[in-house]
mmCIF file with all atom_site columns, C-alpha atoms in Angstrom:
data_model
loop_
_atom_site.group_PDB
_atom_site.id
_atom_site.type_symbol
_atom_site.label_atom_id
_atom_site.label_alt_id
_atom_site.label_comp_id
_atom_site.label_asym_id
_atom_site.label_entity_id
_atom_site.label_seq_id
_atom_site.pdbx_PDB_ins_code
_atom_site.Cartn_x
_atom_site.Cartn_y
_atom_site.Cartn_z
_atom_site.occupancy
_atom_site.B_iso_or_equiv
_atom_site.pdbx_formal_charge
_atom_site.auth_seq_id
_atom_site.auth_comp_id
_atom_site.auth_asym_id
_atom_site.auth_atom_id
_atom_site.pdbx_PDB_model_num
ATOM 1   C CA . MET A 1 1   ? -14.688 2.534   4.762  1.00 0.00 ? 266 MET A CA 1
ATOM 2   C CA . GLY A 1 2   ? -14.737 -1.027  3.489  1.00 0.00 ? 267 GLY A CA 1
ATOM 3   C CA . PHE A 1 3   ? -16.367 -3.969  5.182  1.00 0.00 ? 268 PHE A CA 1
ATOM 4   C CA . GLY A 1 4   ? -15.557 -7.660  5.124  1.00 0.00 ? 269 GLY A CA 1
ATOM 5   C CA . SER A 1 5   ? -12.190 -9.329  5.495  1.00 0.00 ? 270 SER A CA 1
ATOM 6   C CA . THR A 1 6   ? -9.963  -6.419  4.403  1.00 0.00 ? 271 THR A CA 1
ATOM 7   C CA . ARG A 1 7   ? -7.692  -5.320  7.229  1.00 0.00 ? 272 ARG A CA 1
ATOM 8   C CA . ARG A 1 8   ? -7.411  -1.624  8.041  1.00 0.00 ? 273 ARG A CA 1
ATOM 9   C CA . GLU A 1 9   ? -4.962  0.240   10.217 1.00 0.00 ? 274 GLU A CA 1
ATOM 10  C CA . GLY A 1 10  ? -5.380  3.101   12.625 1.00 0.00 ? 275 GLY A CA 1
ATOM 11  C CA . ALA A 1 11  ? -4.702  4.462   16.081 1.00 0.00 ? 276 ALA A CA 1
ATOM 12  C CA . LEU A 1 12  ? -6.772  4.087   19.226 1.00 0.00 ? 277 LEU A CA 1
ATOM 13  C CA . ALA A 1 13  ? -8.244  7.558   19.655 1.00 0.00 ? 278 ALA A CA 1
ATOM 14  C CA . SER A 1 14  ? -9.973  7.056   23.013 1.00 0.00 ? 279 SER A CA 1
ATOM 15  C CA . TRP A 1 15  ? -10.525 4.348   25.588 1.00 0.00 ? 280 TRP A CA 1
ATOM 16  C CA . ASN A 1 16  ? -13.073 4.015   28.405 1.00 0.00 ? 281 ASN A CA 1
ATOM 17  C CA . ASP A 1 17  ? -11.561 1.379   30.661 1.00 0.00 ? 282 ASP A CA 1
ATOM 18  C CA . GLU A 1 18  ? -14.540 1.462   33.018 1.00 0.00 ? 283 GLU A CA 1
ATOM 19  C CA . ARG A 1 19  ? -16.908 0.365   30.244 1.00 0.00 ? 284 ARG A CA 1
ATOM 20  C CA . GLY A 1 20  ? -14.407 -1.629  28.190 1.00 0.00 ? 285 GLY A CA 1
ATOM 21  C CA . PHE A 1 21  ? -14.625 0.117   24.841 1.00 0.00 ? 286 PHE A CA 1
ATOM 22  C CA . GLY A 1 22  ? -13.119 2.921   22.792 1.00 0.00 ? 287 GLY A CA 1
ATOM 23  C CA . PHE A 1 23  ? -12.802 4.301   19.284 1.00 0.00 ? 288 PHE A CA 1
ATOM 24  C CA . ILE A 1 24  ? -10.178 3.864   16.574 1.00 0.00 ? 289 ILE A CA 1
ATOM 25  C CA . ASP A 1 25  ? -9.233  6.562   14.076 1.00 0.00 ? 290 ASP A CA 1
ATOM 26  C CA . VAL A 1 26  ? -8.906  4.858   10.697 1.00 0.00 ? 291 VAL A CA 1
ATOM 27  C CA . ASP A 1 27  ? -5.870  5.828   8.597  1.00 0.00 ? 292 ASP A CA 1
ATOM 28  C CA . ASP A 1 28  ? -7.648  5.865   5.250  1.00 0.00 ? 293 ASP A CA 1
ATOM 29  C CA . ALA A 1 29  ? -11.267 6.911   4.993  1.00 0.00 ? 294 ALA A CA 1
ATOM 30  C CA . ALA A 1 30  ? -11.863 5.588   1.481  1.00 0.00 ? 295 ALA A CA 1
ATOM 31  C CA . GLY A 1 31  ? -15.526 4.930   1.030  1.00 0.00 ? 296 GLY A CA 1
ATOM 32  C CA . SER A 1 32  ? -16.225 6.921   4.177  1.00 0.00 ? 297 SER A CA 1
ATOM 33  C CA . GLU A 1 33  ? -19.808 7.575   3.212  1.00 0.00 ? 298 GLU A CA 1
ATOM 34  C CA . ALA A 1 34  ? -20.626 3.951   4.129  1.00 0.00 ? 299 ALA A CA 1
ATOM 35  C CA . ALA A 1 35  ? -20.259 4.662   7.834  1.00 0.00 ? 300 ALA A CA 1
ATOM 36  C CA . GLY A 1 36  ? -22.098 7.964   7.987  1.00 0.00 ? 301 GLY A CA 1
ATOM 37  C CA . ALA A 1 37  ? -21.097 11.031  9.951  1.00 0.00 ? 302 ALA A CA 1
ATOM 38  C CA . GLN A 1 38  ? -18.431 9.284   12.037 1.00 0.00 ? 303 GLN A CA 1
ATOM 39  C CA . SER A 1 39  ? -16.886 7.348   9.190  1.00 0.00 ? 304 SER A CA 1
ATOM 40  C CA . GLU A 1 40  ? -13.274 7.922   10.254 1.00 0.00 ? 305 GLU A CA 1
ATOM 41  C CA . ARG A 1 41  ? -13.803 6.624   13.775 1.00 0.00 ? 306 ARG A CA 1
ATOM 42  C CA . VAL A 1 42  ? -14.723 2.997   14.525 1.00 0.00 ? 307 VAL A CA 1
ATOM 43  C CA . PHE A 1 43  ? -16.144 1.531   17.727 1.00 0.00 ? 308 PHE A CA 1
ATOM 44  C CA . ALA A 1 44  ? -13.909 -1.088  19.395 1.00 0.00 ? 309 ALA A CA 1
ATOM 45  C CA . HIS A 1 45  ? -14.941 -3.357  22.281 1.00 0.00 ? 310 HIS A CA 1
ATOM 46  C CA . ILE A 1 46  ? -12.412 -5.009  24.585 1.00 0.00 ? 311 ILE A CA 1
ATOM 47  C CA . SER A 1 47  ? -13.525 -8.451  23.382 1.00 0.00 ? 312 SER A CA 1
ATOM 48  C CA . ALA A 1 48  ? -12.166 -7.641  19.909 1.00 0.00 ? 313 ALA A CA 1
ATOM 49  C CA . PHE A 1 49  ? -8.626  -7.108  21.240 1.00 0.00 ? 314 PHE A CA 1
ATOM 50  C CA . PRO A 1 50  ? -6.134  -9.943  21.785 1.00 0.00 ? 315 PRO A CA 1
ATOM 51  C CA . PRO A 1 51  ? -5.764  -10.809 25.484 1.00 0.00 ? 316 PRO A CA 1
ATOM 52  C CA . ARG A 1 52  ? -2.711  -9.354  27.200 1.00 0.00 ? 317 ARG A CA 1
ATOM 53  C CA . GLU A 1 53  ? -1.646  -8.221  30.660 1.00 0.00 ? 318 GLU A CA 1
ATOM 54  C CA . THR A 1 54  ? -2.170  -4.492  30.015 1.00 0.00 ? 319 THR A CA 1
ATOM 55  C CA . ARG A 1 55  ? -5.275  -2.688  28.837 1.00 0.00 ? 320 ARG A CA 1
ATOM 56  C CA . PRO A 1 56  ? -5.514  -0.806  25.511 1.00 0.00 ? 321 PRO A CA 1
ATOM 57  C CA . VAL A 1 57  ? -4.003  2.683   25.602 1.00 0.00 ? 322 VAL A CA 1
ATOM 58  C CA . PRO A 1 58  ? -4.984  5.682   23.444 1.00 0.00 ? 323 PRO A CA 1
ATOM 59  C CA . GLY A 1 59  ? -2.429  6.277   20.705 1.00 0.00 ? 324 GLY A CA 1
ATOM 60  C CA . GLU A 1 60  ? -1.589  2.597   20.177 1.00 0.00 ? 325 GLU A CA 1
ATOM 61  C CA . ARG A 1 61  ? -1.389  1.487   16.567 1.00 0.00 ? 326 ARG A CA 1
ATOM 62  C CA . VAL A 1 62  ? -3.685  -1.367  15.592 1.00 0.00 ? 327 VAL A CA 1
ATOM 63  C CA . SER A 1 63  ? -4.952  -3.248  12.579 1.00 0.00 ? 328 SER A CA 1
ATOM 64  C CA . PHE A 1 64  ? -8.486  -4.583  12.384 1.00 0.00 ? 329 PHE A CA 1
ATOM 65  C CA . VAL A 1 65  ? -11.366 -5.747  10.238 1.00 0.00 ? 330 VAL A CA 1
ATOM 66  C CA . ILE A 1 66  ? -14.449 -3.557  9.976  1.00 0.00 ? 331 ILE A CA 1
ATOM 67  C CA . GLU A 1 67  ? -17.867 -5.122  10.206 1.00 0.00 ? 332 GLU A CA 1
ATOM 68  C CA . ARG A 1 68  ? -21.455 -3.962  10.408 1.00 0.00 ? 333 ARG A CA 1
ATOM 69  C CA . THR A 1 69  ? -23.702 -5.419  13.124 1.00 0.00 ? 334 THR A CA 1
ATOM 70  C CA . ARG A 1 70  ? -27.267 -6.593  12.658 1.00 0.00 ? 335 ARG A CA 1
ATOM 71  C CA . GLU A 1 71  ? -28.360 -3.237  14.008 1.00 0.00 ? 336 GLU A CA 1
ATOM 72  C CA . GLY A 1 72  ? -26.433 -1.501  11.224 1.00 0.00 ? 337 GLY A CA 1
ATOM 73  C CA . LYS A 1 73  ? -23.663 -0.173  13.461 1.00 0.00 ? 338 LYS A CA 1
ATOM 74  C CA . VAL A 1 74  ? -19.985 -0.214  12.526 1.00 0.00 ? 339 VAL A CA 1
ATOM 75  C CA . ARG A 1 75  ? -17.354 -1.795  14.755 1.00 0.00 ? 340 ARG A CA 1
ATOM 76  C CA . ALA A 1 76  ? -13.852 -3.240  14.647 1.00 0.00 ? 341 ALA A CA 1
ATOM 77  C CA . ARG A 1 77  ? -13.154 -6.939  15.139 1.00 0.00 ? 342 ARG A CA 1
ATOM 78  C CA . ASN A 1 78  ? -10.070 -9.183  15.141 1.00 0.00 ? 343 ASN A CA 1
ATOM 79  C CA . ILE A 1 79  ? -7.894  -6.322  16.373 1.00 0.00 ? 344 ILE A CA 1
ATOM 80  C CA . ARG A 1 80  ? -4.096  -6.711  16.405 1.00 0.00 ? 345 ARG A CA 1
ATOM 81  C CA . TYR A 1 81  ? -1.540  -4.450  18.030 1.00 0.00 ? 346 TYR A CA 1
ATOM 82  C CA . LEU A 1 82  ? 1.077   -2.921  15.708 1.00 0.00 ? 347 LEU A CA 1
ATOM 83  C CA . SER A 1 83  ? 4.569   -1.582  16.273 1.00 0.00 ? 348 SER A CA 1
ATOM 84  C CA . ALA A 1 84  ? 5.600   1.882   15.100 1.00 0.00 ? 349 ALA A CA 1
ATOM 85  C CA . SER A 1 85  ? 6.863   0.283   11.875 1.00 0.00 ? 350 SER A CA 1
ATOM 86  C CA . GLY A 1 86  ? 3.477   -1.313  11.244 1.00 0.00 ? 351 GLY A CA 1
ATOM 87  C CA . ARG A 1 87  ? 4.537   -4.860  12.111 1.00 0.00 ? 352 ARG A CA 1
ATOM 88  C CA . PRO A 1 88  ? 2.220   -6.973  14.303 1.00 0.00 ? 353 PRO A CA 1
ATOM 89  C CA . LEU A 1 89  ? 3.320   -6.969  17.923 1.00 0.00 ? 354 LEU A CA 1
ATOM 90  C CA . ARG A 1 90  ? 3.703   -10.123 19.953 1.00 0.00 ? 355 ARG A CA 1
ATOM 91  C CA . VAL A 1 91  ? 1.722   -9.381  23.078 1.00 0.00 ? 356 VAL A CA 1
ATOM 92  C CA . LYS A 1 92  ? 2.424   -10.888 26.457 1.00 0.00 ? 357 LYS A CA 1
ATOM 93  C CA . ARG A 1 93  ? -0.751  -12.836 27.037 1.00 0.00 ? 358 ARG A CA 1
ATOM 94  C CA . ARG A 1 94  ? -2.679  -13.108 30.216 1.00 0.00 ? 359 ARG A CA 1
ATOM 95  C CA . ARG A 1 95  ? -2.585  -16.399 31.993 1.00 0.00 ? 360 ARG A CA 1
ATOM 96  C CA . PRO A 1 96  ? -5.601  -18.460 30.970 1.00 0.00 ? 361 PRO A CA 1
ATOM 97  C CA . GLY A 1 97  ? -8.403  -18.964 33.449 1.00 0.00 ? 362 GLY A CA 1
ATOM 98  C CA . THR A 1 98  ? -7.110  -22.355 34.605 1.00 0.00 ? 363 THR A CA 1
ATOM 99  C CA . MET A 1 99  ? -7.491  -21.521 38.284 1.00 0.00 ? 364 MET A CA 1
ATOM 100 C CA . SER A 1 100 ? -11.070 -20.393 37.731 1.00 0.00 ? 365 SER A CA 1
ATOM 101 C CA . TYR A 1 101 ? -11.897 -23.770 36.227 1.00 0.00 ? 366 TYR A CA 1
ATOM 102 C CA . VAL A 1 102 ? -10.095 -25.550 39.088 1.00 0.00 ? 367 VAL A CA 1
ATOM 103 C CA . VAL A 1 103 ? -12.217 -23.691 41.653 1.00 0.00 ? 368 VAL A CA 1
ATOM 104 C CA . LEU A 1 104 ? -15.358 -24.450 39.653 1.00 0.00 ? 369 LEU A CA 1
ATOM 105 C CA . ALA A 1 105 ? -14.552 -28.159 39.236 1.00 0.00 ? 370 ALA A CA 1
ATOM 106 C CA . THR A 1 106 ? -13.673 -28.519 42.926 1.00 0.00 ? 371 THR A CA 1
ATOM 107 C CA . PHE A 1 107 ? -16.954 -26.938 43.963 1.00 0.00 ? 372 PHE A CA 1
ATOM 108 C CA . VAL A 1 108 ? -19.014 -29.086 41.586 1.00 0.00 ? 373 VAL A CA 1
ATOM 109 C CA . ILE A 1 109 ? -17.383 -32.228 42.983 1.00 0.00 ? 374 ILE A CA 1
ATOM 110 C CA . ALA A 1 110 ? -17.863 -31.067 46.579 1.00 0.00 ? 375 ALA A CA 1
ATOM 111 C CA . ILE A 1 111 ? -21.535 -30.163 46.200 1.00 0.00 ? 376 ILE A CA 1
ATOM 112 C CA . SER A 1 112 ? -22.183 -33.420 44.344 1.00 0.00 ? 377 SER A CA 1
ATOM 113 C CA . ILE A 1 113 ? -20.651 -35.433 47.176 1.00 0.00 ? 378 ILE A CA 1
ATOM 114 C CA . VAL A 1 114 ? -22.412 -33.654 50.051 1.00 0.00 ? 379 VAL A CA 1
ATOM 115 C CA . THR A 1 115 ? -25.725 -33.851 48.183 1.00 0.00 ? 380 THR A CA 1
ATOM 116 C CA . ALA A 1 116 ? -25.253 -37.561 47.467 1.00 0.00 ? 381 ALA A CA 1
ATOM 117 C CA . ILE A 1 117 ? -24.520 -38.401 51.121 1.00 0.00 ? 382 ILE A CA 1
ATOM 118 C CA . GLY A 1 118 ? -27.442 -36.333 52.358 1.00 0.00 ? 383 GLY A CA 1
ATOM 119 C CA . ALA A 1 119 ? -25.389 -33.644 54.103 1.00 0.00 ? 384 ALA A CA 1
ATOM 120 C CA . LEU A 1 120 ? -27.064 -30.986 51.966 1.00 0.00 ? 385 LEU A CA 1
ATOM 121 C CA . PRO A 1 121 ? -30.638 -30.966 50.622 1.00 0.00 ? 386 PRO A CA 1
ATOM 122 C CA . TRP A 1 122 ? -30.788 -31.404 46.851 1.00 0.00 ? 387 TRP A CA 1
ATOM 123 C CA . ILE A 1 123 ? -32.650 -28.095 46.597 1.00 0.00 ? 388 ILE A CA 1
ATOM 124 C CA . PHE A 1 124 ? -29.342 -26.298 47.189 1.00 0.00 ? 389 PHE A CA 1
ATOM 125 C CA . ALA A 1 125 ? -27.708 -27.979 44.201 1.00 0.00 ? 390 ALA A CA 1
ATOM 126 C CA . ALA A 1 126 ? -30.776 -27.143 42.118 1.00 0.00 ? 391 ALA A CA 1
ATOM 127 C CA . LEU A 1 127 ? -30.573 -23.534 43.279 1.00 0.00 ? 392 LEU A CA 1
ATOM 128 C CA . TYR A 1 128 ? -26.930 -23.265 42.225 1.00 0.00 ? 393 TYR A CA 1
ATOM 129 C CA . LEU A 1 129 ? -27.823 -24.709 38.815 1.00 0.00 ? 394 LEU A CA 1
ATOM 130 C CA . VAL A 1 130 ? -30.749 -22.359 38.219 1.00 0.00 ? 395 VAL A CA 1
ATOM 131 C CA . MET A 1 131 ? -28.847 -19.289 39.433 1.00 0.00 ? 396 MET A CA 1
ATOM 132 C CA . SER A 1 132 ? -25.866 -20.252 37.287 1.00 0.00 ? 397 SER A CA 1
ATOM 133 C CA . ILE A 1 133 ? -28.039 -20.452 34.185 1.00 0.00 ? 398 ILE A CA 1
ATOM 134 C CA . ILE A 1 134 ? -29.585 -17.058 34.954 1.00 0.00 ? 399 ILE A CA 1
ATOM 135 C CA . THR A 1 135 ? -26.159 -15.550 35.616 1.00 0.00 ? 400 THR A CA 1
ATOM 136 C CA . TYR A 1 136 ? -24.658 -16.949 32.429 1.00 0.00 ? 401 TYR A CA 1
ATOM 137 C CA . GLY A 1 137 ? -27.534 -15.464 30.471 1.00 0.00 ? 402 GLY A CA 1
ATOM 138 C CA . SER A 1 138 ? -27.043 -12.097 32.182 1.00 0.00 ? 403 SER A CA 1
ATOM 139 C CA . TYR A 1 139 ? -23.343 -12.040 31.266 1.00 0.00 ? 404 TYR A CA 1
ATOM 140 C CA . ALA A 1 140 ? -24.186 -12.950 27.658 1.00 0.00 ? 405 ALA A CA 1
ATOM 141 C CA . SER A 1 141 ? -26.817 -10.217 27.534 1.00 0.00 ? 406 SER A CA 1
ATOM 142 C CA . ASP A 1 142 ? -24.401 -7.664  29.000 1.00 0.00 ? 407 ASP A CA 1
ATOM 143 C CA . LYS A 1 143 ? -21.698 -8.529  26.489 1.00 0.00 ? 408 LYS A CA 1
ATOM 144 C CA . LYS A 1 144 ? -24.117 -8.157  23.582 1.00 0.00 ? 409 LYS A CA 1
ATOM 145 C CA . ALA A 1 145 ? -25.305 -4.847  25.001 1.00 0.00 ? 410 ALA A CA 1
ATOM 146 C CA . ALA A 1 146 ? -21.707 -3.637  25.299 1.00 0.00 ? 411 ALA A CA 1
ATOM 147 C CA . GLN A 1 147 ? -20.957 -4.562  21.692 1.00 0.00 ? 412 GLN A CA 1
ATOM 148 C CA . THR A 1 148 ? -24.087 -2.860  20.366 1.00 0.00 ? 413 THR A CA 1
ATOM 149 C CA . ARG A 1 149 ? -23.996 0.046   22.830 1.00 0.00 ? 414 ARG A CA 1
ATOM 150 C CA . GLN A 1 150 ? -27.357 -0.807  24.350 1.00 0.00 ? 415 GLN A CA 1
ATOM 151 C CA . TRP A 1 151 ? -28.549 -0.720  27.965 1.00 0.00 ? 416 TRP A CA 1
ATOM 152 C CA . ARG A 1 152 ? -26.059 -2.671  30.106 1.00 0.00 ? 417 ARG A CA 1
ATOM 153 C CA . VAL A 1 153 ? -26.550 -5.052  33.021 1.00 0.00 ? 418 VAL A CA 1
ATOM 154 C CA . SER A 1 154 ? -25.008 -3.294  36.014 1.00 0.00 ? 419 SER A CA 1
ATOM 155 C CA . GLU A 1 155 ? -21.903 -4.739  37.626 1.00 0.00 ? 420 GLU A CA 1
ATOM 156 C CA . GLY A 1 156 ? -23.741 -4.701  40.951 1.00 0.00 ? 421 GLY A CA 1
ATOM 157 C CA . ALA A 1 157 ? -26.427 -6.963  39.492 1.00 0.00 ? 422 ALA A CA 1
ATOM 158 C CA . LEU A 1 158 ? -23.819 -9.368  38.084 1.00 0.00 ? 423 LEU A CA 1
ATOM 159 C CA . LEU A 1 159 ? -22.030 -9.513  41.427 1.00 0.00 ? 424 LEU A CA 1
ATOM 160 C CA . GLY A 1 160 ? -25.324 -10.007 43.251 1.00 0.00 ? 425 GLY A CA 1
ATOM 161 C CA . LEU A 1 161 ? -26.279 -12.932 41.025 1.00 0.00 ? 426 LEU A CA 1
ATOM 162 C CA . GLY A 1 162 ? -22.899 -14.505 41.731 1.00 0.00 ? 427 GLY A CA 1
ATOM 163 C CA . LEU A 1 163 ? -23.227 -13.952 45.465 1.00 0.00 ? 428 LEU A CA 1
ATOM 164 C CA . PHE A 1 164 ? -26.594 -15.715 45.601 1.00 0.00 ? 429 PHE A CA 1
ATOM 165 C CA . GLY A 1 165 ? -25.388 -18.892 43.955 1.00 0.00 ? 430 GLY A CA 1
ATOM 166 C CA . GLY A 1 166 ? -24.756 -17.925 40.346 1.00 0.00 ? 431 GLY A CA 1
ATOM 167 C CA . TRP A 1 167 ? -20.970 -17.662 40.498 1.00 0.00 ? 432 TRP A CA 1
ATOM 168 C CA . PRO A 1 168 ? -20.323 -21.041 38.794 1.00 0.00 ? 433 PRO A CA 1
ATOM 169 C CA . GLY A 1 169 ? -22.270 -19.759 35.791 1.00 0.00 ? 434 GLY A CA 1
ATOM 170 C CA . ALA A 1 170 ? -20.390 -16.459 36.027 1.00 0.00 ? 435 ALA A CA 1
ATOM 171 C CA . ILE A 1 171 ? -17.042 -18.264 35.765 1.00 0.00 ? 436 ILE A CA 1
ATOM 172 C CA . LEU A 1 172 ? -18.198 -20.152 32.685 1.00 0.00 ? 437 LEU A CA 1
ATOM 173 C CA . ALA A 1 173 ? -19.481 -16.934 31.118 1.00 0.00 ? 438 ALA A CA 1
ATOM 174 C CA . GLN A 1 174 ? -16.300 -15.009 31.891 1.00 0.00 ? 439 GLN A CA 1
ATOM 175 C CA . GLN A 1 175 ? -14.061 -17.639 30.334 1.00 0.00 ? 440 GLN A CA 1
ATOM 176 C CA . ARG A 1 176 ? -16.213 -18.763 27.400 1.00 0.00 ? 441 ARG A CA 1
ATOM 177 C CA . LEU A 1 177 ? -17.494 -15.318 26.429 1.00 0.00 ? 442 LEU A CA 1
ATOM 178 C CA . ARG A 1 178 ? -14.309 -13.458 27.412 1.00 0.00 ? 443 ARG A CA 1
ATOM 179 C CA . HIS A 1 179 ? -16.390 -10.969 29.345 1.00 0.00 ? 444 HIS A CA 1
ATOM 180 C CA . LYS A 1 180 ? -15.479 -9.189  32.583 1.00 0.00 ? 445 LYS A CA 1
ATOM 181 C CA . THR A 1 181 ? -12.077 -10.886 32.684 1.00 0.00 ? 446 THR A CA 1
ATOM 182 C CA . GLN A 1 182 ? -9.770  -7.875  32.502 1.00 0.00 ? 447 GLN A CA 1
ATOM 183 C CA . LYS A 1 183 ? -11.246 -5.213  34.774 1.00 0.00 ? 448 LYS A CA 1
ATOM 184 C CA . GLN A 1 184 ? -9.257  -5.681  37.980 1.00 0.00 ? 449 GLN A CA 1
ATOM 185 C CA . MET A 1 185 ? -11.695 -4.010  40.383 1.00 0.00 ? 450 MET A CA 1
ATOM 186 C CA . PHE A 1 186 ? -14.580 -6.132  39.154 1.00 0.00 ? 451 PHE A CA 1
ATOM 187 C CA . ARG A 1 187 ? -12.475 -9.294  39.333 1.00 0.00 ? 452 ARG A CA 1
ATOM 188 C CA . GLN A 1 188 ? -11.538 -8.589  42.943 1.00 0.00 ? 453 GLN A CA 1
ATOM 189 C CA . ALA A 1 189 ? -15.146 -7.894  43.902 1.00 0.00 ? 454 ALA A CA 1
ATOM 190 C CA . PHE A 1 190 ? -16.315 -11.004 42.064 1.00 0.00 ? 455 PHE A CA 1
ATOM 191 C CA . TRP A 1 191 ? -13.886 -13.321 43.822 1.00 0.00 ? 456 TRP A CA 1
ATOM 192 C CA . GLY A 1 192 ? -14.857 -11.696 47.107 1.00 0.00 ? 457 GLY A CA 1
ATOM 193 C CA . THR A 1 193 ? -18.452 -12.804 46.494 1.00 0.00 ? 458 THR A CA 1
ATOM 194 C CA . VAL A 1 194 ? -17.238 -16.288 45.575 1.00 0.00 ? 459 VAL A CA 1
ATOM 195 C CA . VAL A 1 195 ? -15.283 -16.605 48.825 1.00 0.00 ? 460 VAL A CA 1
ATOM 196 C CA . LEU A 1 196 ? -18.264 -15.380 50.845 1.00 0.00 ? 461 LEU A CA 1
ATOM 197 C CA . ASN A 1 197 ? -20.617 -17.789 49.086 1.00 0.00 ? 462 ASN A CA 1
ATOM 198 C CA . ILE A 1 198 ? -18.290 -20.752 49.574 1.00 0.00 ? 463 ILE A CA 1
ATOM 199 C CA . LEU A 1 199 ? -17.850 -19.802 53.239 1.00 0.00 ? 464 LEU A CA 1
ATOM 200 C CA . VAL A 1 200 ? -21.613 -19.921 53.763 1.00 0.00 ? 465 VAL A CA 1
ATOM 201 C CA . PHE A 1 201 ? -21.751 -23.197 51.834 1.00 0.00 ? 466 PHE A CA 1
ATOM 202 C CA . ALA A 1 202 ? -19.018 -24.683 54.033 1.00 0.00 ? 467 ALA A CA 1
ATOM 203 C CA . ILE A 1 203 ? -20.801 -23.603 57.217 1.00 0.00 ? 468 ILE A CA 1
ATOM 204 C CA . LEU A 1 204 ? -24.026 -25.217 56.046 1.00 0.00 ? 469 LEU A CA 1
ATOM 205 C CA . THR A 1 205 ? -22.326 -28.527 55.274 1.00 0.00 ? 470 THR A CA 1
ATOM 206 C CA . THR A 1 206 ? -19.983 -28.915 58.273 1.00 0.00 ? 471 THR A CA 1
ATOM 207 C CA . ALA A 1 207 ? -20.184 -29.117 62.034 1.00 0.00 ? 472 ALA A CA 1
ATOM 208 C CA . LEU A 1 208 ? -20.245 -25.315 62.165 1.00 0.00 ? 473 LEU A CA 1
ATOM 209 C CA . ARG A 1 209 ? -23.787 -25.297 60.807 1.00 0.00 ? 474 ARG A CA 1
ATOM 210 C CA . GLU A 1 210 ? -25.670 -25.751 64.085 1.00 0.00 ? 475 GLU A CA 1
ATOM 211 C CA . PRO A 1 211 ? -23.823 -23.118 66.166 1.00 0.00 ? 476 PRO A CA 1
ATOM 212 C CA . VAL A 1 212 ? -23.933 -20.614 63.305 1.00 0.00 ? 477 VAL A CA 1
ATOM 213 C CA . VAL A 1 213 ? -27.659 -21.157 62.750 1.00 0.00 ? 478 VAL A CA 1
ATOM 214 C CA . GLU A 1 214 ? -28.234 -20.787 66.483 1.00 0.00 ? 479 GLU A CA 1
ATOM 215 C CA . LEU A 1 215 ? -26.195 -17.556 66.523 1.00 0.00 ? 480 LEU A CA 1
ATOM 216 C CA . ILE A 1 216 ? -28.238 -16.171 63.643 1.00 0.00 ? 481 ILE A CA 1
ATOM 217 C CA . ARG A 1 217 ? -31.454 -17.100 65.469 1.00 0.00 ? 482 ARG A CA 1
ATOM 218 C CA . LEU A 1 218 ? -30.282 -15.275 68.614 1.00 0.00 ? 483 LEU A CA 1
ATOM 219 C CA . ILE A 1 219 ? -29.328 -12.214 66.583 1.00 0.00 ? 484 ILE A CA 1
ATOM 220 C CA . ILE A 1 220 ? -32.747 -12.147 64.905 1.00 0.00 ? 485 ILE A CA 1
ATOM 221 C CA . GLU A 1 221 ? -34.487 -12.483 68.264 1.00 0.00 ? 486 GLU A CA 1
ATOM 222 C CA . ALA A 1 222 ? -32.326 -9.731  69.759 1.00 0.00 ? 487 ALA A CA 1
ATOM 223 C CA . THR A 1 223 ? -33.088 -7.299  66.946 1.00 0.00 ? 488 THR A CA 1
ATOM 224 C CA . ALA A 1 224 ? -36.803 -8.063  67.270 1.00 0.00 ? 489 ALA A CA 1
ATOM 225 C CA . LEU A 1 225 ? -36.923 -7.015  70.920 1.00 0.00 ? 490 LEU A CA 1
#
C-alpha cells in the first residue's frame, strides 16, 4: 500500500456514525506489507470526507490518499466519492455554518455592549473568554484523538463546557476544525445548551434579573427547610 500523493480507490467497508469513522477496503493491495496485518483496510475519519448532506454509507466507492500519522498508523485523507463508473461524484454540500457565525457575532456584540455600559460585570465576559478557550482546546483534542484512535473527550463533557460559557469557542472549533458538525443528535443537544445559556445571560442583563434572582433565593430557602 503506497503512501504520499498517489490516489487509491476502494469501497467503504464499515461505518460507525456514532463515532464518526469507518474503514475502507482498498482495491489493490500492492505493497501491502507496509501497513501490517490490516493492509487492505484503511481507517477513515469523517473529517477526511467532503462535506455533504448525507453521511457516508458502507459500500460507497471512494478515492483517497493514504498517509501515515506521527504515531505510525495508516489512514485515508482527501477522500472523494466515486460513481459506479469510477468518476468523481458531485456531492450536494451542506450549507456552510453562516448562521453559527451570525449567532456568535451577535452575542459578542451584545456582551460587549452590556459590559461597556455596566449592565454586566466584566468578570462574565472574562469567564466566557476563558471557557471558550478551554472548550476550543477540548474540541481540538477530541478531533486529534478521533483521528489517532486515542481516548476521546466525551460528548457530555463538550456539551457541559458549552453550557457553562464555552459555546462561543465550541462554534469556532466546530467550523474551523470541521468537528462535531454532522452528527444531528449532538448538534441538537449543543444548540439546546446555547439557547439555555443565552436565556440565563438575557435574564441577568435585563429587568427580569431581580425577580428571577429572588425566585431562586426563595427556592433555595424552601429546600433548606
